[in-house]
CSV table of C-alpha atoms in Angstrom, one decimal:
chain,number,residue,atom,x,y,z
A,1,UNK,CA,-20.7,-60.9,55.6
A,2,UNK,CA,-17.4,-59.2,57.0
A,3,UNK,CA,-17.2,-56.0,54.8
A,4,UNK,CA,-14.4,-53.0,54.1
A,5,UNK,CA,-15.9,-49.9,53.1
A,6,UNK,CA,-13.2,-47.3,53.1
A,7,UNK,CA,-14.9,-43.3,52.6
A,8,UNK,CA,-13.5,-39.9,52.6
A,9,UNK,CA,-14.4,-38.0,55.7
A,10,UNK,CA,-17.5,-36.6,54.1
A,11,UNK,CA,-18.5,-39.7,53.7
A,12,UNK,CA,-19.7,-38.8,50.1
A,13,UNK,CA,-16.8,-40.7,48.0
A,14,UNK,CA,-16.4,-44.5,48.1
A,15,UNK,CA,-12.9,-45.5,47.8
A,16,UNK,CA,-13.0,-49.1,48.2
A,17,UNK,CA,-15.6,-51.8,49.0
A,18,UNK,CA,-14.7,-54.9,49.7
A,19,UNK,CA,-16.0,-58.3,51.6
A,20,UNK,CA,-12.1,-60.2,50.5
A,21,UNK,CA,-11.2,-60.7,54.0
A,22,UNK,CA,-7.9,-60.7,52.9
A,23,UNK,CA,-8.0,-57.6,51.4
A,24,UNK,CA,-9.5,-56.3,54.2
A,25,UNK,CA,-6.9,-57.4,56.3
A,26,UNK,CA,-4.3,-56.0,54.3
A,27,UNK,CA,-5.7,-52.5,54.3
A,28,UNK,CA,-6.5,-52.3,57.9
A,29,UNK,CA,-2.3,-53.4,58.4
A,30,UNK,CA,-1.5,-51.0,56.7
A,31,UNK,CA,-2.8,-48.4,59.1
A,32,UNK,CA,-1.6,-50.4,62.3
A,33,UNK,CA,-5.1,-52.6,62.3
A,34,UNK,CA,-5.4,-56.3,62.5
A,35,UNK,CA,-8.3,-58.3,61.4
A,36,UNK,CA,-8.5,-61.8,61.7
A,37,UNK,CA,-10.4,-64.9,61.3
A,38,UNK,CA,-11.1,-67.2,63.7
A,39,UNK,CA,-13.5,-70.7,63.6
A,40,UNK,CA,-16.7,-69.9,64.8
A,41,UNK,CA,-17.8,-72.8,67.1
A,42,UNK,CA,-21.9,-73.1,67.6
A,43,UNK,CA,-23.4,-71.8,70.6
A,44,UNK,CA,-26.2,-73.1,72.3
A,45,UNK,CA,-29.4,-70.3,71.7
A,46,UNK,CA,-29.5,-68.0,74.4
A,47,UNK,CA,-26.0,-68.8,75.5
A,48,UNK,CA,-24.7,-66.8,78.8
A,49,UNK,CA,-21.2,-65.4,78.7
A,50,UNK,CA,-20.1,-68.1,81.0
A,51,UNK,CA,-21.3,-70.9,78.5
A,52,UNK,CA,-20.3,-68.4,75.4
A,53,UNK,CA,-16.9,-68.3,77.4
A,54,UNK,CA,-16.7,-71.6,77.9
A,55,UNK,CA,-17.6,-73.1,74.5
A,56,UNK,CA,-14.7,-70.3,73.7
A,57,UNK,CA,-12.3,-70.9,76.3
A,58,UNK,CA,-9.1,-72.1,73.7
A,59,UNK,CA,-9.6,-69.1,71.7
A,60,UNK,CA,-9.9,-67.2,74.6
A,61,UNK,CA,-6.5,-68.6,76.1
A,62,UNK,CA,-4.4,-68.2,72.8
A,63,UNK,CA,-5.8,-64.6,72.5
A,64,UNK,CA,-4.6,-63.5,76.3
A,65,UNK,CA,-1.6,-65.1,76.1
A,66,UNK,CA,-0.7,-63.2,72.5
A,67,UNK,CA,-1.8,-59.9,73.2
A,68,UNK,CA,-1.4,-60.1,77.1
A,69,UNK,CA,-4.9,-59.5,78.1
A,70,UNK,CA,-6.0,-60.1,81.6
A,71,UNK,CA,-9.0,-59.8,81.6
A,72,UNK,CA,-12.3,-60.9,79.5
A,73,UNK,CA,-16.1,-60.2,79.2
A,74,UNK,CA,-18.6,-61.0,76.8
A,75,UNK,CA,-21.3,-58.7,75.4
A,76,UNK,CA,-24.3,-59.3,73.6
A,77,UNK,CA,-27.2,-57.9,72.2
A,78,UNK,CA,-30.2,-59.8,70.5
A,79,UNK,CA,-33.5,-59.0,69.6
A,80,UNK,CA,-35.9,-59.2,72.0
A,81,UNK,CA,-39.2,-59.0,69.6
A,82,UNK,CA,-42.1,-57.0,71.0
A,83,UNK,CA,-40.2,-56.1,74.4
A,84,UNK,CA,-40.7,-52.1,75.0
A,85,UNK,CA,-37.7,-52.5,77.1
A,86,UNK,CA,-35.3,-54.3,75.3
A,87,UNK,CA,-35.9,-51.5,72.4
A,88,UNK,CA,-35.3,-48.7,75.0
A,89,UNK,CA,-32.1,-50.4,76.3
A,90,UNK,CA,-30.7,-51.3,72.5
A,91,UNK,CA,-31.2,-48.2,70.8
A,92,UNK,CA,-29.5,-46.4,74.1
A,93,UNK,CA,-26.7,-48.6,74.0
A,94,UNK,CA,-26.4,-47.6,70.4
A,95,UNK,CA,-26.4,-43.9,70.5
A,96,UNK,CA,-23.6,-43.7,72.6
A,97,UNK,CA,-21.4,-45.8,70.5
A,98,UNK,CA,-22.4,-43.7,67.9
A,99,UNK,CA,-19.9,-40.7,68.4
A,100,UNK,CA,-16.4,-40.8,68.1
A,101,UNK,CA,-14.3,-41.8,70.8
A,102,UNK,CA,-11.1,-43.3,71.7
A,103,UNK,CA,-9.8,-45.8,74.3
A,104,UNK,CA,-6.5,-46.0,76.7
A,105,UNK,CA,-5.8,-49.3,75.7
A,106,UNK,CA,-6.1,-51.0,72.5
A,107,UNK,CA,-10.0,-52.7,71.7
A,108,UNK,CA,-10.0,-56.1,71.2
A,109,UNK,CA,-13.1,-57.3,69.8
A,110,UNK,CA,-13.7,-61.0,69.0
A,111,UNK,CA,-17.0,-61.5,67.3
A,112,UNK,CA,-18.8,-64.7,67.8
A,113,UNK,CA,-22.8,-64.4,67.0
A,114,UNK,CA,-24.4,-61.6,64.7
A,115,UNK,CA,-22.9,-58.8,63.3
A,116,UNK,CA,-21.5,-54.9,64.0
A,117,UNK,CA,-19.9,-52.3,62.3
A,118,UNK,CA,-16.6,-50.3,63.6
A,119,UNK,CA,-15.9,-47.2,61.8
A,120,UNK,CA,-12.0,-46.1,62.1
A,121,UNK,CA,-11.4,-42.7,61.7
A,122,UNK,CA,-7.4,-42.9,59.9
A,123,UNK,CA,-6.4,-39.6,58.8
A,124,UNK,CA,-8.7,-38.0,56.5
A,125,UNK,CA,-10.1,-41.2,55.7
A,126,UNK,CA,-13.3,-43.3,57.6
A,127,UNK,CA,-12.7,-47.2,57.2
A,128,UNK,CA,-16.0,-48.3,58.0
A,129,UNK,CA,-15.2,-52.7,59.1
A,130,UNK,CA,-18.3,-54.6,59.7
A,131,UNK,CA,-17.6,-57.5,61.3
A,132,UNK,CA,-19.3,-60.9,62.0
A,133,UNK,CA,-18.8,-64.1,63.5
A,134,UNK,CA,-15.5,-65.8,63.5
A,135,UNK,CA,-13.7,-61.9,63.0
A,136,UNK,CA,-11.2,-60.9,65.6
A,137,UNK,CA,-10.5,-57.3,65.5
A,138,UNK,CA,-8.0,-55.1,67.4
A,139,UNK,CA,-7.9,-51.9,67.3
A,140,UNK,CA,-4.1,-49.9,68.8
A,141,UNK,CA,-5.0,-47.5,71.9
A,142,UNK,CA,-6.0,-44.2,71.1
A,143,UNK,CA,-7.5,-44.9,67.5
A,144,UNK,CA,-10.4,-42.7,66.6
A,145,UNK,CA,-13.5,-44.6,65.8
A,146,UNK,CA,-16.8,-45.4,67.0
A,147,UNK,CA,-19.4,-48.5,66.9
A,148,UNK,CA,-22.6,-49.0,65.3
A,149,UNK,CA,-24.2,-52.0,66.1
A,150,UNK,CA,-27.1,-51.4,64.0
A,151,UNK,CA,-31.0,-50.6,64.5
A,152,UNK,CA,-31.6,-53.9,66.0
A,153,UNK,CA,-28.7,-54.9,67.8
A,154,UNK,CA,-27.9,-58.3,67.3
A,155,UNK,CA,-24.3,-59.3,68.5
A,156,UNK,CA,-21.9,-61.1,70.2
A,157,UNK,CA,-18.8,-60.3,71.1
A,158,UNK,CA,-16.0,-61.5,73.8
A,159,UNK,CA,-13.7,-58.4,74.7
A,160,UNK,CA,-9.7,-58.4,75.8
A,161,UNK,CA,-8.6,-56.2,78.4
A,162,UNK,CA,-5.7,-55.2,80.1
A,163,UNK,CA,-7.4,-53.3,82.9
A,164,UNK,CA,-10.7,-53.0,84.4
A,165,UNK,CA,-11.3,-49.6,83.1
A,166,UNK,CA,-9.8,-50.1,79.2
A,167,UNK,CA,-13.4,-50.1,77.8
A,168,UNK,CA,-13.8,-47.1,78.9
A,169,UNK,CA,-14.3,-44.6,75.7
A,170,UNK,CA,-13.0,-40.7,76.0
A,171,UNK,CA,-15.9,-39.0,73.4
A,172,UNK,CA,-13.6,-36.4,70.8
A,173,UNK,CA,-17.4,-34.3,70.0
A,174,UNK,CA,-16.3,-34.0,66.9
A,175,UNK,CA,-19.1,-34.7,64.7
A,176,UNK,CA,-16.9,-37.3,62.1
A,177,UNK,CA,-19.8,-39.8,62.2
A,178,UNK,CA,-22.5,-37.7,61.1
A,179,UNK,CA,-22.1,-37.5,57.5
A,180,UNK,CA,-21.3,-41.6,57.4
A,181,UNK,CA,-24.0,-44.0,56.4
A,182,UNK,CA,-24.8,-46.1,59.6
A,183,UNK,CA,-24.5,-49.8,59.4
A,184,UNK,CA,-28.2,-50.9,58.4
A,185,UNK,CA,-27.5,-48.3,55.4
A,186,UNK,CA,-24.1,-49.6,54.5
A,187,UNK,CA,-25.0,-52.9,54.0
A,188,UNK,CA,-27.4,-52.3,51.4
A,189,UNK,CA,-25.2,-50.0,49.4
A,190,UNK,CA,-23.8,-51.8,46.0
């Protein structure tokens, strides 16, 4: 279920929930944000990026050639039942997400399997966006916001670049994320 939950900075007021994507799309416009939906096309189970890229390779081309990405990557994330590992490795990848950050170029984020939540710090407002399958979201350069991909990851996403490096995050430390419920929370909110 995509989902808009828009809070105040405390993250104590709700000022809009929503799972319209439409709605959604307009609100996240308005602030310079597009959200879009895509068909989701069935992936064989335990799909490598190649064969994710592959299945995805029309999407893929009409994305680059709109936003003028050069480059592409897929990353994933999903569970790994009763693998010490794989839990040490997920819940590292999510705590540095965690913390607000910003990027030199914008974030394109095309989900295709699973689910994860970007929180967009827009003024004195936190517009928490989970995404899922089939949502294409791209977020302009230098937007503060940071990623929770919940307490057992399970995603898949094919990223846009420009350059090599534009996944690269530059961390604010400023604490925004702390009072905001995290993603497993938010999606049991009413």
């Amino acid at each position: 279920m995509s989902l808009l939950h828009v809070f105040d900075e405390s993250g104590t007021r709700t000022l809009l929930r929503t799972t319209d994507v439409d709605v959604m799309a307009r609100q996240l416009a308005e602030r310079g944000i597009t959200l879009h939906r895509r068909p989701v096309r069935p992936l064989p189970a335990g799909a490598d990026a190649q064969t994710v890229l592959d299945v995805y390779r029309e999407d893929v081309g009409e994305i680059c050639a709109a936003g003028g990405y050069r480059l592409v990557d897929v990353a994933a994330l999903r569970p790994e039942p009763d693998n010490a590992e794989w839990e040490r490795t997920a819940r590292a990848a999510r705590e540095k997400f965690l913390y607000e950050h910003t990027h030199a170029e914008d974030e394109v984020r095309f989900f295709v399997g699973g689910r994860g939540c970007f929180y967009l710090h827009l003024g004195d407002r936190v517009y928490a966006t989970v995404c899922e399958a089939g949502d294409l979201l791209s977020v302009p350069a230098g937007t503060t916001h940071w990623f929770d991909m919940g307490a057992v990851p399970d995603f898949c996403v094919i990223r846009f670049f420009e350059e090599e490096d534009g996944w690269i995050g530059s961390f604010t430390d400023s604490g925004a994320s702390a009072p905001i419920p995290q993603l497993d929370d938010l999606l049991t909110m009413a």
